[in-house]
CSV table of C-alpha atoms in Angstrom, one decimal:
chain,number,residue,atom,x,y,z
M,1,UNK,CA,104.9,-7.9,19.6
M,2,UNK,CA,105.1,-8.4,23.1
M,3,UNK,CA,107.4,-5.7,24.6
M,4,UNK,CA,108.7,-5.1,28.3
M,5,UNK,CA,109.4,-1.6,29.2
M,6,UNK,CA,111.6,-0.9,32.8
M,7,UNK,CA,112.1,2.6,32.9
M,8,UNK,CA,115.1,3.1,36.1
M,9,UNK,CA,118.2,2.0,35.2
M,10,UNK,CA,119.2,2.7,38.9
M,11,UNK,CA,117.8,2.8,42.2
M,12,UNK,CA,119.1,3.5,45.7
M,13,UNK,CA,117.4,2.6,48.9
M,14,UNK,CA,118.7,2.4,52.4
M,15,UNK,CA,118.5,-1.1,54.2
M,16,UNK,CA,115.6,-2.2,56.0
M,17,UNK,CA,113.1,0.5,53.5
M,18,UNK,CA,110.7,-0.5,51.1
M,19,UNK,CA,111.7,-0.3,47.3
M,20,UNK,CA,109.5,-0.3,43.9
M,21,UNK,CA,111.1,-1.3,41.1
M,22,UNK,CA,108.7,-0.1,38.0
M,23,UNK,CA,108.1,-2.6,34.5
M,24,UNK,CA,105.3,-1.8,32.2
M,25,UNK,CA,104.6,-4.3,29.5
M,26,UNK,CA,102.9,-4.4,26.2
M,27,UNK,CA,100.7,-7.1,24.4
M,28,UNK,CA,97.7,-8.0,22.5
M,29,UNK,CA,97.4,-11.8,24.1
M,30,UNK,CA,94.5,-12.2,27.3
M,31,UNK,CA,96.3,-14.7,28.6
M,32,UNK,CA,100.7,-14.0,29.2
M,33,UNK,CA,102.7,-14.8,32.3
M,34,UNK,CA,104.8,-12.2,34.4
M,35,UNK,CA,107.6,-12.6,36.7
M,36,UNK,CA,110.8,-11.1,38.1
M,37,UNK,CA,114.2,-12.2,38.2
M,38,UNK,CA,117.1,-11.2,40.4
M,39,UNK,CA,120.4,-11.7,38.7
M,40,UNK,CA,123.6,-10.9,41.1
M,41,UNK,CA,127.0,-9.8,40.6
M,42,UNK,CA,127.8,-14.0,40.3
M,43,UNK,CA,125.8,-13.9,36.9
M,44,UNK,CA,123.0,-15.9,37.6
M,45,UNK,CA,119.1,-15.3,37.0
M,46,UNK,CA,117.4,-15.6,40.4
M,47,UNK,CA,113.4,-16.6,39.8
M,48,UNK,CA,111.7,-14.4,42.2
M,49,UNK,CA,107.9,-14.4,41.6
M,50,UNK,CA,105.6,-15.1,39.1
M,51,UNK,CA,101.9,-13.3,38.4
M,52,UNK,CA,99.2,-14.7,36.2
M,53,UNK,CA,97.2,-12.4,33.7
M,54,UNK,CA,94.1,-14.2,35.2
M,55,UNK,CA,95.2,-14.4,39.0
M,56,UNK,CA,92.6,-11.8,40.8
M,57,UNK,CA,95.0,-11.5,44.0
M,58,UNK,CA,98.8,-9.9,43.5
M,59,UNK,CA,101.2,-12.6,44.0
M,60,UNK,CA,103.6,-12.1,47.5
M,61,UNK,CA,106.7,-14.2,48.0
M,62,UNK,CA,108.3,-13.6,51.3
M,63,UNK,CA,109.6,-10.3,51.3
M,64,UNK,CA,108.7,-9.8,47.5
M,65,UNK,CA,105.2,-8.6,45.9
M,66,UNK,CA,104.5,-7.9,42.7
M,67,UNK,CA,102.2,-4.8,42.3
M,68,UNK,CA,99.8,-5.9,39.4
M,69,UNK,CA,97.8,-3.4,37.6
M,70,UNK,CA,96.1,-5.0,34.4
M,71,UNK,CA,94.0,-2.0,33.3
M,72,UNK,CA,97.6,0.3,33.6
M,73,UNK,CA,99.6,-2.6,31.6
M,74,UNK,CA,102.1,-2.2,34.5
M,75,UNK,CA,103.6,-5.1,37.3
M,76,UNK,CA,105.7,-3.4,39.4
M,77,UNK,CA,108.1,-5.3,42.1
M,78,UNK,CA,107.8,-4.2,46.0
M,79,UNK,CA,110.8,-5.2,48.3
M,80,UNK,CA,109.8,-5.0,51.4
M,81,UNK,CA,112.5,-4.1,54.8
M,82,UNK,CA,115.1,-4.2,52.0
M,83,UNK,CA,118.8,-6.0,52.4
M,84,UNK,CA,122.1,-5.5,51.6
M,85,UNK,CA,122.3,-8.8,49.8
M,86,UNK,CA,119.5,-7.2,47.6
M,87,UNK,CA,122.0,-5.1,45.5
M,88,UNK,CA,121.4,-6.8,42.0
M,89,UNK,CA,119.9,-6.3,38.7
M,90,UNK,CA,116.5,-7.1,38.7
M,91,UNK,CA,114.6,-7.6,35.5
M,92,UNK,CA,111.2,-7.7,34.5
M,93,UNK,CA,109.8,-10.7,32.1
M,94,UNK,CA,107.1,-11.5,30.4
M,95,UNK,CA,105.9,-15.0,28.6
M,96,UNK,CA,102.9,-15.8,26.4
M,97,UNK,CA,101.1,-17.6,24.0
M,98,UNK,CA,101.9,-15.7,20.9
M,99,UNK,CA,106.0,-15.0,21.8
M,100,UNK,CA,107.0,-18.0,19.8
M,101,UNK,CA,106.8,-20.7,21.8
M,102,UNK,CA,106.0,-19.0,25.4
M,103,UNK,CA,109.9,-17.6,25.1
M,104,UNK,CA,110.7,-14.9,28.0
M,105,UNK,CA,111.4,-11.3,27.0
M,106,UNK,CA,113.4,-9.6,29.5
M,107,UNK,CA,113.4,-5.9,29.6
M,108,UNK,CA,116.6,-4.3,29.9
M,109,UNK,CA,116.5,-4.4,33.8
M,110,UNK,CA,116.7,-2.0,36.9
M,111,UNK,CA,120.3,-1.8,39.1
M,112,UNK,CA,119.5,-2.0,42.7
M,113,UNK,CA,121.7,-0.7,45.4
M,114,UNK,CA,121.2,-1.3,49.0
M,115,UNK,CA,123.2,1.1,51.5
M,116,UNK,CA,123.4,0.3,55.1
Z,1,UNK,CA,118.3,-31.0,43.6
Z,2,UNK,CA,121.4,-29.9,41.3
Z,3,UNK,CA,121.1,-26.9,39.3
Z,4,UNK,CA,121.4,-26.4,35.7
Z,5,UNK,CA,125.5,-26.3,35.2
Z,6,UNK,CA,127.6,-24.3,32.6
Z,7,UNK,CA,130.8,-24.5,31.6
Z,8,UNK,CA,133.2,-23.5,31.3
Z,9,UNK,CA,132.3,-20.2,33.5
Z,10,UNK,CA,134.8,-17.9,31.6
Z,11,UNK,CA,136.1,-18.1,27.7
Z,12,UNK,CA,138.6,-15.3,26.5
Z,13,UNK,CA,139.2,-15.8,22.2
Z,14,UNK,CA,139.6,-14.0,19.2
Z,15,UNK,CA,137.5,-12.9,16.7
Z,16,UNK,CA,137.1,-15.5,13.6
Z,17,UNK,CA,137.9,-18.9,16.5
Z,18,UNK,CA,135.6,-20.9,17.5
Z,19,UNK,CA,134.5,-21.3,20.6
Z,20,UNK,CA,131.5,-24.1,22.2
Z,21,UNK,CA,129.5,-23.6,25.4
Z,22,UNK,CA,128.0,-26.2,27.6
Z,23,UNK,CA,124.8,-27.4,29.7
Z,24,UNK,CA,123.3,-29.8,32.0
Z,25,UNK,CA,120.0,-29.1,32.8
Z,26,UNK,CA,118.1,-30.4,35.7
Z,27,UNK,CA,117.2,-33.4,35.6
Z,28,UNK,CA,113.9,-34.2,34.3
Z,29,UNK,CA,113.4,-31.1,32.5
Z,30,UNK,CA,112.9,-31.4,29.1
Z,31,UNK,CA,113.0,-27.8,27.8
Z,32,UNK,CA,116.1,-25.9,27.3
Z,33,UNK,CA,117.2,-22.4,26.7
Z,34,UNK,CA,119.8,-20.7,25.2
Z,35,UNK,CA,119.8,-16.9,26.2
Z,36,UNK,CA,122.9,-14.1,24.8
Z,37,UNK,CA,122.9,-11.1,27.1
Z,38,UNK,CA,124.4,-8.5,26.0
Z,39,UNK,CA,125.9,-6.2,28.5
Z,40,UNK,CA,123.7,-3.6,29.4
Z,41,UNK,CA,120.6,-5.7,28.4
Z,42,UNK,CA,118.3,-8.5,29.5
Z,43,UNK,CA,119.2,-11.8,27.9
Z,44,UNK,CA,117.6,-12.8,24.8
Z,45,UNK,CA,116.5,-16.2,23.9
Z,46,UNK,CA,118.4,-17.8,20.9
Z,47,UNK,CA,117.1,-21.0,20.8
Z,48,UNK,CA,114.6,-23.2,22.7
Z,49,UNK,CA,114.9,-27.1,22.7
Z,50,UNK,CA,111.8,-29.0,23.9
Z,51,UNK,CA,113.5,-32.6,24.4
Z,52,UNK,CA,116.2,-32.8,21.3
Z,53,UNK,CA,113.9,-31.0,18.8
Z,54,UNK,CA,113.8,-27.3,18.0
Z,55,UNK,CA,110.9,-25.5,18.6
Z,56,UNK,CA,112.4,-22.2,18.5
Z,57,UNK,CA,115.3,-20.8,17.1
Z,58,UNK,CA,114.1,-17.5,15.0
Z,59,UNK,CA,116.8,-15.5,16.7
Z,60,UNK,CA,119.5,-17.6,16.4
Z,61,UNK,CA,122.8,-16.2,13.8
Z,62,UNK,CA,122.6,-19.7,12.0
Z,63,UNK,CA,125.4,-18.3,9.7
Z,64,UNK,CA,127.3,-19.0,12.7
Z,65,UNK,CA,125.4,-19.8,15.9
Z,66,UNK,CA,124.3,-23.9,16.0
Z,67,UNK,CA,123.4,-25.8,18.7
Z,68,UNK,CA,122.4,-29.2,19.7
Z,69,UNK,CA,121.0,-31.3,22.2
Z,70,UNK,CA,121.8,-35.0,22.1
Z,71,UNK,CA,119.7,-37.4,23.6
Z,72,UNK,CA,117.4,-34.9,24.9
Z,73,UNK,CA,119.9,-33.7,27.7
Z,74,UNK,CA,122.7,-32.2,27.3
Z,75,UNK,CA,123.5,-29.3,25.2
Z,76,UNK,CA,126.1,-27.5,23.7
Z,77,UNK,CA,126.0,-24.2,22.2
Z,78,UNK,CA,128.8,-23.3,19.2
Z,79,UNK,CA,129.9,-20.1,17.9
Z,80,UNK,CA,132.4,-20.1,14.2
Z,81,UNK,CA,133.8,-17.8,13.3
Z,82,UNK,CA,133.3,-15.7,16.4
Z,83,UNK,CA,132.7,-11.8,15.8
Z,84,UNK,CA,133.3,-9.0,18.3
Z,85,UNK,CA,129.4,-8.3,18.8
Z,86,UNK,CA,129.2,-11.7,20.0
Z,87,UNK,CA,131.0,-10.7,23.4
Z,88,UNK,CA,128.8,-11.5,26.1
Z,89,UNK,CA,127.2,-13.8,28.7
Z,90,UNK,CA,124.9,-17.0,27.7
Z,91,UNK,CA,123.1,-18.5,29.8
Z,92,UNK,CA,121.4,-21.7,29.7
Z,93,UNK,CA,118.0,-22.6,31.3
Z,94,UNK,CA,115.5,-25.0,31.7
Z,95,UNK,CA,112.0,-25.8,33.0
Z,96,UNK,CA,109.7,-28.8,33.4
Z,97,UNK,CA,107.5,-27.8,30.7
Z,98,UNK,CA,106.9,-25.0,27.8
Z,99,UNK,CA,104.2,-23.8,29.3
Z,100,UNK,CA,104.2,-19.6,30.4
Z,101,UNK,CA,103.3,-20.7,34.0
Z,102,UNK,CA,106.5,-23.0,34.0
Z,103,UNK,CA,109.4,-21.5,35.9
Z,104,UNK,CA,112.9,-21.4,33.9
Z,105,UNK,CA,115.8,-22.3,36.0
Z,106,UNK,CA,119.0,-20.2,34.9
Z,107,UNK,CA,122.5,-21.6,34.8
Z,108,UNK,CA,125.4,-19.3,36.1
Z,109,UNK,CA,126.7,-18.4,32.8
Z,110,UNK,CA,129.5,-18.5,30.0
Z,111,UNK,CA,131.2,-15.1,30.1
Z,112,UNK,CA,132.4,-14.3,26.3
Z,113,UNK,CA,135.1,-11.8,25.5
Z,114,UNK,CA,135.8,-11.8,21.9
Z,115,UNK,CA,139.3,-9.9,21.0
């Protein structure tokens, strides 16, 4: 069964620094889907970015890059010169072929907080 | 482009009422999502529409969870009788396709607080 793994439940970082939020993920299918969402105070899951099994290049989406390491099983988000609007829960997800119908399975998400 | 919309945002009851959530997806989308998160957790799915047929609902309480989604377009999630564990946040979602490449768009929510 596919299985997401993020390992800090917390993270601090001042604003303008870089920030690496961790996920490791488990599964037997070649071919699964990863991305990160950003869900704020408000309640709402924020899509952030999105990496391919297959995609050779890590995907980047402005100030967000996803750190993909196939061999390691790991896809780690990098915030770059990081916010204070980017205190929010940020979750990992994963989405393939054999999790019943391409659902999402979330992992149980890392608490980010920006200080100025 | 409108979003996908939940209501109503907040819904306070007590345990063994019944209680119904719920969503518009964006337009055009024809798969829909039910997720329960739990606080403390990432959401789980409960049930996946793909138009008005259900192509996944393997962790859905059908003892007292149903949903339905008429016409392919709205939905609406019910919950009788309601228990304490079932305190949390459901959010609805949808995307263009079922695809794993297809984003899913989230709604803002339906805080539950079961007394």
């Amino acid at each position: 069964a596919q299985k997401i793994t993020q390992t800090q439940p917390g993270m601090f970082v001042q604003e303008k620094e870089a920030v690496t939020l961790d996920c490791t993920y488990d599964t037997s299918d070649p071919s699964y889907g990863l991305f990160w969402y950003k869900q704020p105070s408000s309640g709402e899951m924020i899509f952030l970015i999105y990496q391919g099994s297959y995609d050779q290049q890590n995907a980047t989406e402005g100030r967000y890059s996803l750190n993909f390491q196939k061999a390691r099983k790991s896809a780690n988000l990098v915030i770059s010169a990081s916010q204070l609007g980017d205190s929010a829960m940020y979750f990992c997800a994963m989405r393939g072929p054999n999790t019943g119908f391409q659902k999402l399975v979330f992992g149980t998400g890392t608490r980010l907080l920006v200080s100025p | 482009e409108a979003g996908v919309a939940q209501s109503p945002r907040y819904k306070i009851i007590e345990k063994r009422q019944s209680v119904a959530f719920w969503c518009n997806p964006i337009s055009g989308h024809a798969t829909l999502y039910w997720y329960q998160q739990i606080l403390g957790q990432g959401p789980k799915l409960l049930i996946q529409f793909q138009n008005n047929g259900v192509v996944d609902d393997s962790q859905l309480p059908k003892d007292r969870f149903s949903a339905e989604r008429l016409k392919g377009v709205d939905s609406t999630l019910k919950i009788q009788p309601a228990k304490l564990e079932d305190s949390a946040v459901y959010l609805c979602a949808s995307s263009e396709g079922q695809t794993f490449y297809n984003e899913q768009f989230f709604g803002p929510g339906t805080r539950l607080t079961v007394l």
